[in-house]
CSV table of C-alpha atoms in Angstrom, one decimal:
chain,number,residue,atom,x,y,z
A,23,MET,CA,19.8,6.7,3.0
A,24,GLU,CA,23.3,6.0,4.5
A,25,LYS,CA,23.0,3.3,7.2
A,26,ASN,CA,26.1,4.4,9.1
A,27,ARG,CA,25.7,8.2,8.7
A,28,ASN,CA,27.3,9.0,12.0
A,29,THR,CA,30.4,6.9,11.3
A,30,LEU,CA,30.7,8.4,7.8
A,31,ALA,CA,30.5,12.0,9.2
A,32,SER,CA,33.0,11.2,11.9
A,33,ALA,CA,35.4,9.7,9.3
A,34,LEU,CA,35.0,12.8,7.0
A,35,GLN,CA,35.9,15.1,9.9
A,36,GLN,CA,39.1,13.2,10.6
A,37,LEU,CA,40.4,13.6,7.0
A,38,PRO,CA,43.4,15.9,6.7
A,39,THR,CA,42.8,19.3,5.0
A,40,TYR,CA,45.2,21.0,2.6
A,41,MET,CA,45.5,24.7,1.6
A,42,PRO,CA,46.6,25.6,-2.0
A,43,PRO,CA,49.7,27.7,-2.4
A,44,GLU,CA,49.4,31.4,-2.5
A,45,GLY,CA,48.3,32.9,-5.8
A,46,LEU,CA,47.2,29.5,-7.3
A,47,TRP,CA,43.5,30.6,-7.8
A,48,GLN,CA,44.6,33.9,-9.3
A,49,ARG,CA,46.8,32.1,-11.9
A,50,ILE,CA,43.9,29.8,-12.8
A,51,ALA,CA,41.6,32.8,-13.2
A,52,ASP,CA,44.1,34.5,-15.4
A,53,GLY,CA,44.5,31.4,-17.6
A,54,ILE,CA,40.7,31.1,-18.0
A,55,GLY,CA,40.5,34.7,-19.2
A,56,GLN,CA,43.1,34.2,-22.0
A,57,ALA,CA,42.0,34.2,-25.6
A,58,THR,CA,41.1,30.8,-27.2
A,59,PRO,CA,43.8,29.4,-29.6
A,60,ASP,CA,43.6,30.2,-33.3
A,61,GLU,CA,41.0,28.1,-35.0
A,62,GLY,CA,42.8,28.4,-38.4
A,63,ALA,CA,45.9,26.7,-37.0
A,64,LEU,CA,43.7,23.8,-35.7
A,65,GLN,CA,42.0,23.3,-39.0
A,66,ASP,CA,45.4,23.3,-40.8
A,67,ALA,CA,46.6,20.6,-38.3
A,68,ILE,CA,43.5,18.5,-39.0
A,69,GLN,CA,44.1,18.7,-42.8
A,70,GLU,CA,47.6,17.4,-42.3
A,71,LEU,CA,46.4,14.2,-40.6
A,72,PRO,CA,46.9,11.1,-42.7
A,73,GLY,CA,43.7,9.5,-44.2
A,74,HIS,CA,43.0,5.7,-44.5
A,75,THR,CA,40.6,3.8,-46.7
A,76,PRO,CA,39.4,0.4,-45.2
A,77,PRO,CA,39.3,-2.7,-47.4
A,78,ALA,CA,36.0,-3.6,-49.2
A,79,LYS,CA,35.6,-6.8,-47.0
A,80,VAL,CA,35.1,-4.6,-43.9
A,81,TRP,CA,32.2,-2.7,-45.5
A,82,ASN,CA,30.7,-6.0,-46.7
A,83,ALA,CA,30.9,-7.5,-43.2
A,84,LEU,CA,29.3,-4.4,-41.7
A,85,ALA,CA,26.4,-4.6,-44.2
A,86,LYS,CA,25.7,-8.3,-43.5
A,87,GLU,CA,25.7,-7.6,-39.7
A,88,LEU,CA,23.2,-4.7,-40.2
A,89,ASP,CA,21.0,-6.9,-42.3
A,90,SER,CA,21.0,-9.7,-39.7
A,91,GLN,CA,20.1,-7.2,-36.9
A,92,GLN,CA,17.1,-5.9,-39.0
A,93,VAL,CA,15.9,-9.5,-39.4
A,94,ARG,CA,16.3,-10.1,-35.7
A,95,VAL,CA,14.3,-7.0,-34.9
A,96,VAL,CA,11.5,-8.1,-37.2
A,97,LYS,CA,11.4,-11.6,-35.6
A,98,LEU,CA,11.4,-10.0,-32.1
A,99,ARG,CA,8.4,-7.9,-33.1
A,100,GLN,CA,6.6,-11.0,-34.4
A,101,TYR,CA,7.3,-12.8,-31.1
A,102,ARG,CA,5.9,-9.8,-29.2
A,103,ARG,CA,2.8,-9.7,-31.3
A,104,TRP,CA,2.1,-13.5,-30.7
A,105,GLY,CA,2.9,-13.1,-27.0
A,106,ALA,CA,0.3,-10.3,-26.7
A,107,VAL,CA,-2.3,-12.5,-28.6
A,108,ALA,CA,-1.5,-15.4,-26.2
A,109,ALA,CA,-1.8,-13.2,-23.1
A,110,SER,CA,-5.2,-11.8,-24.4
A,111,VAL,CA,-6.5,-15.3,-25.0
A,112,ALA,CA,-5.4,-16.4,-21.5
A,113,VAL,CA,-7.1,-13.4,-19.9
A,114,LEU,CA,-10.4,-14.1,-21.8
A,115,ALA,CA,-10.2,-17.8,-20.7
A,116,VAL,CA,-9.8,-16.9,-17.1
A,117,ALA,CA,-12.6,-14.3,-17.3
A,118,GLY,CA,-14.9,-16.9,-18.9
A,119,TRP,CA,-14.2,-19.5,-16.3
A,120,TRP,CA,-14.8,-16.9,-13.5
A,121,ILE,CA,-18.1,-16.0,-14.9
A,122,THR,CA,-19.4,-19.5,-15.6
A,123,ARG,CA,-18.2,-21.2,-12.4
A,124,GLU,CA,-20.7,-22.2,-9.8
A,125,PRO,CA,-21.2,-19.6,-7.1
A,126,SER,CA,-19.9,-20.4,-3.7
A,127,PRO,CA,-22.5,-21.5,-1.1
A,128,LEU,CA,-23.9,-18.8,1.1
A,129,VAL,CA,-22.6,-19.1,4.6
A,130,SER,CA,-24.7,-17.9,7.5
A,131,ILE,CA,-23.5,-17.4,11.0
A,132,GLN,CA,-25.6,-18.4,13.9
A,133,TYR,CA,-25.0,-18.0,17.5
A,134,ALA,CA,-26.8,-18.8,20.7
A,135,GLN,CA,-26.4,-17.7,24.3
A,136,GLU,CA,-26.6,-20.2,27.1
A,137,THR,CA,-27.0,-19.6,30.7
A,138,VAL,CA,-24.8,-21.7,33.0
A,139,HIS,CA,-26.4,-22.5,36.3
A,140,ALA,CA,-24.3,-22.7,39.4
A,141,PHE,CA,-22.5,-26.0,39.8
A,142,ASP,CA,-23.8,-27.5,43.0
A,143,VAL,CA,-23.2,-31.2,43.5
A,144,ALA,CA,-22.6,-32.7,46.9
A,145,VAL,CA,-19.9,-35.3,46.5
A,146,ASP,CA,-18.2,-37.1,49.4
A,147,TRP,CA,-14.6,-37.8,48.2
A,148,ASN,CA,-13.7,-39.7,51.3
A,149,THR,CA,-16.0,-42.7,51.0
A,150,ASP,CA,-13.2,-45.0,50.0
A,151,GLU,CA,-10.6,-43.7,52.5
A,152,ASP,CA,-11.1,-46.8,54.8
A,153,THR,CA,-10.1,-49.0,51.8
A,154,PHE,CA,-7.1,-46.9,51.0
A,155,ASP,CA,-6.0,-46.8,54.6
A,156,ARG,CA,-6.1,-50.6,54.7
A,157,LEU,CA,-4.0,-50.6,51.5
A,158,GLU,CA,-1.4,-48.3,53.1
A,159,ALA,CA,-1.1,-50.7,56.1
A,160,MET,CA,-0.5,-53.6,53.7
A,161,LEU,CA,2.1,-51.7,51.7
A,162,GLY,CA,4.2,-51.0,54.8
A,163,GLN,CA,4.9,-54.8,55.1
A,164,ILE,CA,5.7,-55.5,51.3
A,165,ASP,CA,9.2,-54.9,49.8
A,166,ASN,CA,8.8,-55.2,46.1
A,167,PRO,CA,10.4,-52.8,43.5
A,168,VAL,CA,7.3,-52.6,41.3
A,169,VAL,CA,4.9,-52.3,44.3
A,170,ASN,CA,7.2,-49.6,45.8
A,171,LYS,CA,7.0,-47.6,42.6
A,172,LEU,CA,3.2,-47.9,42.6
A,173,LYS,CA,3.2,-47.0,46.3
A,174,ALA,CA,5.2,-43.8,45.6
A,175,GLU,CA,2.7,-42.8,42.9
A,176,TYR,CA,-0.2,-43.6,45.2
A,177,GLU,CA,1.3,-41.4,47.9
A,178,GLU,CA,1.7,-38.5,45.5
A,179,LEU,CA,-2.0,-38.8,44.4
A,180,THR,CA,-3.0,-38.9,48.1
A,181,MET,CA,-1.2,-35.6,48.7
A,182,ALA,CA,-2.8,-34.1,45.6
A,183,HIS,CA,-6.2,-35.4,46.9
A,184,LYS,CA,-5.8,-33.6,50.2
A,185,ASP,CA,-4.6,-30.4,48.4
A,186,VAL,CA,-7.6,-30.2,46.1
A,187,GLU,CA,-9.9,-31.1,49.0
A,188,ASP,CA,-8.6,-28.1,50.9
A,189,MET,CA,-9.1,-25.9,47.9
A,190,LEU,CA,-12.7,-27.1,47.5
A,191,ARG,CA,-13.3,-26.4,51.1
A,192,ASN,CA,-11.8,-22.9,50.9
A,193,TYR,CA,-12.9,-21.7,47.5
A,194,GLY,CA,-16.2,-23.5,46.9
A,195,LYS,CA,-17.2,-26.2,44.4
A,196,ASP,CA,-15.4,-24.9,41.3
A,197,PRO,CA,-16.2,-27.2,38.3
A,198,GLN,CA,-12.5,-27.4,37.3
A,199,LEU,CA,-11.5,-28.4,40.9
A,200,VAL,CA,-14.2,-31.1,40.9
A,201,ARG,CA,-13.0,-32.5,37.6
A,202,GLN,CA,-9.4,-32.5,38.9
A,203,MET,CA,-10.5,-34.3,42.0
A,204,ALA,CA,-12.4,-36.9,39.9
A,205,ASP,CA,-9.3,-37.5,37.8
A,206,ILE,CA,-7.2,-38.0,41.0
A,207,GLU,CA,-9.7,-40.5,42.4
A,208,ARG,CA,-9.7,-42.4,39.1
A,209,GLU,CA,-5.9,-42.7,39.1
A,210,ARG,CA,-5.8,-43.7,42.8
A,211,THR,CA,-8.4,-46.4,42.1
A,212,ASP,CA,-6.4,-47.7,39.1
A,213,ILE,CA,-3.2,-47.8,41.2
A,214,TYR,CA,-5.1,-49.6,44.0
A,215,ARG,CA,-6.3,-52.2,41.5
A,216,GLN,CA,-2.7,-52.7,40.1
A,217,ILE,CA,-1.3,-53.2,43.6
A,218,ILE,CA,-4.0,-55.7,44.6
A,219,GLU,CA,-3.2,-57.7,41.4
A,220,LEU,CA,0.5,-57.8,42.3
A,221,ILE,CA,0.0,-58.7,46.0
């Protein structure tokens, strides 16, 4: 149970040791073997001790204290009896509520199995590239901080468009890649609209 058992054992090994003087154990053994003192002398000494009688008020105070403790014990027993009755009533009330409550609705579990067909949609993602190319040519001639910020976002989306297009070409038409490409095209179109409004 000791948490630091190794530390305690190490500390105990480092404590100094002492050897008793020669003949000590023999003297103790001889002392234990000696006869017990005379009982008569002890009884005489006890008889010579002085005796004292306490005042009457001490006995009266003790008697009152004992009576009050008996009353307290009786009251405590009554409290315990009423506590037991209250606990029994509470248990019966909870049991009655449990029996008479409405049953919980039955829950049934249903499941179905669906077959996912291969995702095969032919989408040409480069139909608007001519429009975007014209936009890039126009942006090269404009120097506006807001337009420049939109231009930077547009260039990032164009790079993402090319990356996802390469992945679609290499790995096939994965539904997640198609959704990602659709999101990129929506954002590119939104930025295109904002730039046209500012120009």
